Amino acid sequence: MKSKTCIIGICGGSGSGKTTVTSTLVNLVGEENVSIIEQDSYYKDQSHLGFEDRVKTNYDHPFAFDNKLLIQQIKDLKEGKAIEKPIYDFSEHNRKKKTLKVESKEVVILEGILIFNEQEIRDLMDIKVFVDTDSDVRIIRRILRDIKDRGRSLDSVIMQYMTTVRPAHLQFVEPSKRYADIIIPEGGKNKVAIDLLYQKIKSELEDNI
């Protein structure tokens, strides 16, 4: 019988260093013991909209996410079941038809900017982590990521940041910090905070034995 799966939620603003924290934890816990779920994979399917309309979607608002599917798949992982995780195409602003099979492992990391906003999602987490990073660092990281990895122009990234990303951060992301069990400062590079988190994860896993 499979032991309980430990669900770790890693929240924080866009470009805060959530991926850095996730990668560090994977190295510490062991890749063979960790499954990763990105909230970005669960943007709603928009096949019914044309490209110009898909571009106008506010991707930094809670309504942009298919939380029903996300919640169900987290529950499945907690029960030891594999899932078919959606794949989102950021250049097309739409979900791809193919999916990615994700196995349930000892540790499941759920990472995203708005994962603390939905109580039903929070209640599925064993450990809630908030990565706290200065806004100037976050915007620089976002610009570099969106241009290099997502095929965006500099103008479009800045426009999106000013019109949706920053307002949503102030309205939804920053206030959700109060739900965190652990806050990691300095963009996810605070070694003391990471070590405390790792010790907590080990404690959770030992309780499963």
PDB file of N, CA and C in Angstrom, residues 151-196:
ATOM      1  N   GLY A 151       8.613  33.457 -26.383  1.00  0.00           N
ATOM      2  CA  GLY A 151       8.492  34.124 -27.675  1.00  0.00           C
ATOM      3  C   GLY A 151       7.771  35.454 -27.657  1.00  0.00           C
ATOM      4  N   ARG A 152       7.813  36.169 -26.527  1.00  0.00           N
ATOM      5  CA  ARG A 152       7.138  37.461 -26.415  1.00  0.00           C
ATOM      6  C   ARG A 152       8.079  38.613 -26.781  1.00  0.00           C
ATOM      7  N   SER A 153       7.487  39.736 -27.143  1.00  0.00           N
ATOM      8  CA  SER A 153       8.279  40.945 -27.397  1.00  0.00           C
ATOM      9  C   SER A 153       8.428  41.721 -26.094  1.00  0.00           C
ATOM     10  N   LEU A 154       9.439  42.589 -26.029  1.00  0.00           N
ATOM     11  CA  LEU A 154       9.671  43.384 -24.823  1.00  0.00           C
ATOM     12  C   LEU A 154       8.462  44.268 -24.522  1.00  0.00           C
ATOM     13  N   ASP A 155       7.927  44.914 -25.560  1.00  0.00           N
ATOM     14  CA  ASP A 155       6.767  45.796 -25.368  1.00  0.00           C
ATOM     15  C   ASP A 155       5.577  45.052 -24.795  1.00  0.00           C
ATOM     16  N   SER A 156       5.324  43.834 -25.297  1.00  0.00           N
ATOM     17  CA  SER A 156       4.162  43.077 -24.842  1.00  0.00           C
ATOM     18  C   SER A 156       4.330  42.626 -23.390  1.00  0.00           C
ATOM     19  N   VAL A 157       5.551  42.277 -23.019  1.00  0.00           N
ATOM     20  CA  VAL A 157       5.808  41.845 -21.637  1.00  0.00           C
ATOM     21  C   VAL A 157       5.589  43.003 -20.666  1.00  0.00           C
ATOM     22  N   ILE A 158       6.120  44.175 -21.020  1.00  0.00           N
ATOM     23  CA  ILE A 158       5.974  45.347 -20.153  1.00  0.00           C
ATOM     24  C   ILE A 158       4.509  45.778 -20.056  1.00  0.00           C
ATOM     25  N   MET A 159       3.813  45.765 -21.194  1.00  0.00           N
ATOM     26  CA  MET A 159       2.401  46.145 -21.202  1.00  0.00           C
ATOM     27  C   MET A 159       1.582  45.198 -20.330  1.00  0.00           C
ATOM     28  N   GLN A 160       1.845  43.897 -20.465  1.00  0.00           N
ATOM     29  CA  GLN A 160       1.117  42.912 -19.668  1.00  0.00           C
ATOM     30  C   GLN A 160       1.422  43.092 -18.179  1.00  0.00           C
ATOM     31  N   TYR A 161       2.672  43.374 -17.866  1.00  0.00           N
ATOM     32  CA  TYR A 161       3.059  43.558 -16.461  1.00  0.00           C
ATOM     33  C   TYR A 161       2.295  44.729 -15.844  1.00  0.00           C
ATOM     34  N   MET A 162       2.226  45.845 -16.566  1.00  0.00           N
ATOM     35  CA  MET A 162       1.603  47.047 -16.022  1.00  0.00           C
ATOM     36  C   MET A 162       0.078  46.930 -15.946  1.00  0.00           C
ATOM     37  N   THR A 163      -0.532  46.226 -16.922  1.00  0.00           N
ATOM     38  CA  THR A 163      -1.992  46.186 -16.981  1.00  0.00           C
ATOM     39  C   THR A 163      -2.619  45.046 -16.181  1.00  0.00           C
ATOM     40  N   THR A 164      -1.927  43.911 -16.082  1.00  0.00           N
ATOM     41  CA  THR A 164      -2.533  42.772 -15.376  1.00  0.00           C
ATOM     42  C   THR A 164      -1.653  42.158 -14.293  1.00  0.00           C
ATOM     43  N   VAL A 165      -0.359  41.979 -14.570  1.00  0.00           N
ATOM     44  CA  VAL A 165       0.505  41.258 -13.629  1.00  0.00           C
ATOM     45  C   VAL A 165       0.647  42.005 -12.304  1.00  0.00           C
ATOM     46  N   ARG A 166       1.025  43.280 -12.379  1.00  0.00           N
ATOM     47  CA  ARG A 166       1.231  44.049 -11.141  1.00  0.00           C
ATOM     48  C   ARG A 166      -0.071  44.226 -10.358  1.00  0.00           C
ATOM     49  N   PRO A 167      -1.176  44.645 -11.011  1.00  0.00           N
ATOM     50  CA  PRO A 167      -2.426  44.772 -10.254  1.00  0.00           C
ATOM     51  C   PRO A 167      -2.865  43.453  -9.611  1.00  0.00           C
ATOM     52  N   ALA A 168      -2.711  42.337 -10.333  1.00  0.00           N
ATOM     53  CA  ALA A 168      -3.114  41.045  -9.789  1.00  0.00           C
ATOM     54  C   ALA A 168      -2.215  40.634  -8.631  1.00  0.00           C
ATOM     55  N   HIS A 169      -0.942  40.982  -8.732  1.00  0.00           N
ATOM     56  CA  HIS A 169      -0.023  40.660  -7.631  1.00  0.00           C
ATOM     57  C   HIS A 169      -0.461  41.376  -6.355  1.00  0.00           C
ATOM     58  N   LEU A 170      -0.800  42.644  -6.486  1.00  0.00           N
ATOM     59  CA  LEU A 170      -1.207  43.428  -5.322  1.00  0.00           C
ATOM     60  C   LEU A 170      -2.556  42.969  -4.776  1.00  0.00           C
ATOM     61  N   GLN A 171      -3.442  42.540  -5.682  1.00  0.00           N
ATOM     62  CA  GLN A 171      -4.793  42.164  -5.262  1.00  0.00           C
ATOM     63  C   GLN A 171      -4.891  40.729  -4.752  1.00  0.00           C
ATOM     64  N   PHE A 172      -4.157  39.817  -5.407  1.00  0.00           N
ATOM     65  CA  PHE A 172      -4.336  38.400  -5.097  1.00  0.00           C
ATOM     66  C   PHE A 172      -3.100  37.716  -4.501  1.00  0.00           C
ATOM     67  N   VAL A 173      -1.931  37.957  -5.092  1.00  0.00           N
ATOM     68  CA  VAL A 173      -0.745  37.187  -4.721  1.00  0.00           C
ATOM     69  C   VAL A 173      -0.188  37.616  -3.365  1.00  0.00           C
ATOM     70  N   GLU A 174       0.109  38.906  -3.247  1.00  0.00           N
ATOM     71  CA  GLU A 174       0.719  39.406  -2.005  1.00  0.00           C
ATOM     72  C   GLU A 174      -0.153  39.111  -0.772  1.00  0.00           C
ATOM     73  N   PRO A 175      -1.467  39.343  -0.830  1.00  0.00           N
ATOM     74  CA  PRO A 175      -2.289  39.042   0.347  1.00  0.00           C
ATOM     75  C   PRO A 175      -2.305  37.560   0.721  1.00  0.00           C
ATOM     76  N   SER A 176      -2.069  36.675  -0.251  1.00  0.00           N
ATOM     77  CA  SER A 176      -2.125  35.237   0.033  1.00  0.00           C
ATOM     78  C   SER A 176      -0.920  34.758   0.832  1.00  0.00           C
ATOM     79  N   LYS A 177       0.047  35.641   1.021  1.00  0.00           N
ATOM     80  CA  LYS A 177       1.235  35.293   1.811  1.00  0.00           C
ATOM     81  C   LYS A 177       0.845  34.870   3.224  1.00  0.00           C
ATOM     82  N   ARG A 178      -0.254  35.379   3.712  1.00  0.00           N
ATOM     83  CA  ARG A 178      -0.668  35.091   5.087  1.00  0.00           C
ATOM     84  C   ARG A 178      -1.014  33.614   5.298  1.00  0.00           C
ATOM     85  N   TYR A 179      -1.239  32.883   4.221  1.00  0.00           N
ATOM     86  CA  TYR A 179      -1.567  31.466   4.347  1.00  0.00           C
ATOM     87  C   TYR A 179      -0.324  30.576   4.415  1.00  0.00           C
ATOM     88  N   ALA A 180       0.849  31.152   4.207  1.00  0.00           N
ATOM     89  CA  ALA A 180       2.073  30.353   4.125  1.00  0.00           C
ATOM     90  C   ALA A 180       2.502  29.825   5.489  1.00  0.00           C
ATOM     91  N   ASP A 181       3.009  28.587   5.485  1.00  0.00           N
ATOM     92  CA  ASP A 181       3.638  28.020   6.675  1.00  0.00           C
ATOM     93  C   ASP A 181       5.089  28.476   6.777  1.00  0.00           C
ATOM     94  N   ILE A 182       5.725  28.643   5.619  1.00  0.00           N
ATOM     95  CA  ILE A 182       7.126  29.055   5.541  1.00  0.00           C
ATOM     96  C   ILE A 182       7.258  30.133   4.472  1.00  0.00           C
ATOM     97  N   ILE A 183       7.961  31.222   4.781  1.00  0.00           N
ATOM     98  CA  ILE A 183       8.244  32.276   3.810  1.00  0.00           C
ATOM     99  C   ILE A 183       9.744  32.253   3.510  1.00  0.00           C
ATOM    100  N   ILE A 184      10.077  32.135   2.232  1.00  0.00           N
ATOM    101  CA  ILE A 184      11.475  32.090   1.807  1.00  0.00           C
ATOM    102  C   ILE A 184      11.825  33.408   1.128  1.00  0.00           C
ATOM    103  N   PRO A 185      12.693  34.217   1.730  1.00  0.00           N
ATOM    104  CA  PRO A 185      13.082  35.500   1.133  1.00  0.00           C
ATOM    105  C   PRO A 185      14.230  35.339   0.137  1.00  0.00           C
ATOM    106  N   GLU A 186      14.600  36.459  -0.460  1.00  0.00           N
ATOM    107  CA  GLU A 186      15.769  36.528  -1.342  1.00  0.00           C
ATOM    108  C   GLU A 186      15.635  35.649  -2.575  1.00  0.00           C
ATOM    109  N   GLY A 187      14.450  35.632  -3.139  1.00  0.00           N
ATOM    110  CA  GLY A 187      14.274  34.960  -4.420  1.00  0.00           C
ATOM    111  C   GLY A 187      14.503  33.475  -4.395  1.00  0.00           C
ATOM    112  N   GLY A 188      14.302  32.850  -3.254  1.00  0.00           N
ATOM    113  CA  GLY A 188      14.445  31.401  -3.182  1.00  0.00           C
ATOM    114  C   GLY A 188      15.861  30.935  -2.935  1.00  0.00           C
ATOM    115  N   LYS A 189      16.773  31.860  -2.651  1.00  0.00           N
ATOM    116  CA  LYS A 189      18.174  31.486  -2.470  1.00  0.00           C
ATOM    117  C   LYS A 189      18.617  31.535  -1.004  1.00  0.00           C
ATOM    118  N   ASN A 190      17.669  31.707  -0.100  1.00  0.00           N
ATOM    119  CA  ASN A 190      17.990  31.732   1.319  1.00  0.00           C
ATOM    120  C   ASN A 190      18.200  30.294   1.804  1.00  0.00           C
ATOM    121  N   LYS A 191      19.445  29.935   2.067  1.00  0.00           N
ATOM    122  CA  LYS A 191      19.790  28.546   2.371  1.00  0.00           C
ATOM    123  C   LYS A 191      19.202  28.083   3.699  1.00  0.00           C
ATOM    124  N   VAL A 192      19.122  28.990   4.675  1.00  0.00           N
ATOM    125  CA  VAL A 192      18.562  28.611   5.976  1.00  0.00           C
ATOM    126  C   VAL A 192      17.088  28.240   5.831  1.00  0.00           C
ATOM    127  N   ALA A 193      16.338  29.069   5.089  1.00  0.00           N
ATOM    128  CA  ALA A 193      14.916  28.794   4.880  1.00  0.00           C
ATOM    129  C   ALA A 193      14.717  27.499   4.099  1.00  0.00           C
ATOM    130  N   ILE A 194      15.551  27.273   3.090  1.00  0.00           N
ATOM    131  CA  ILE A 194      15.457  26.046   2.299  1.00  0.00           C
ATOM    132  C   ILE A 194      15.728  24.824   3.183  1.00  0.00           C
ATOM    133  N   ASP A 195      16.726  24.926   4.050  1.00  0.00           N
ATOM    134  CA  ASP A 195      17.055  23.805   4.931  1.00  0.00           C
ATOM    135  C   ASP A 195      15.917  23.508   5.898  1.00  0.00           C
ATOM    136  N   LEU A 196      15.297  24.566   6.440  1.00  0.00           N
ATOM    137  CA  LEU A 196      14.152  24.373   7.328  1.00  0.00           C
ATOM    138  C   LEU A 196      13.007  23.677   6.595  1.00  0.00           C
TER     139      LEU A 196
END
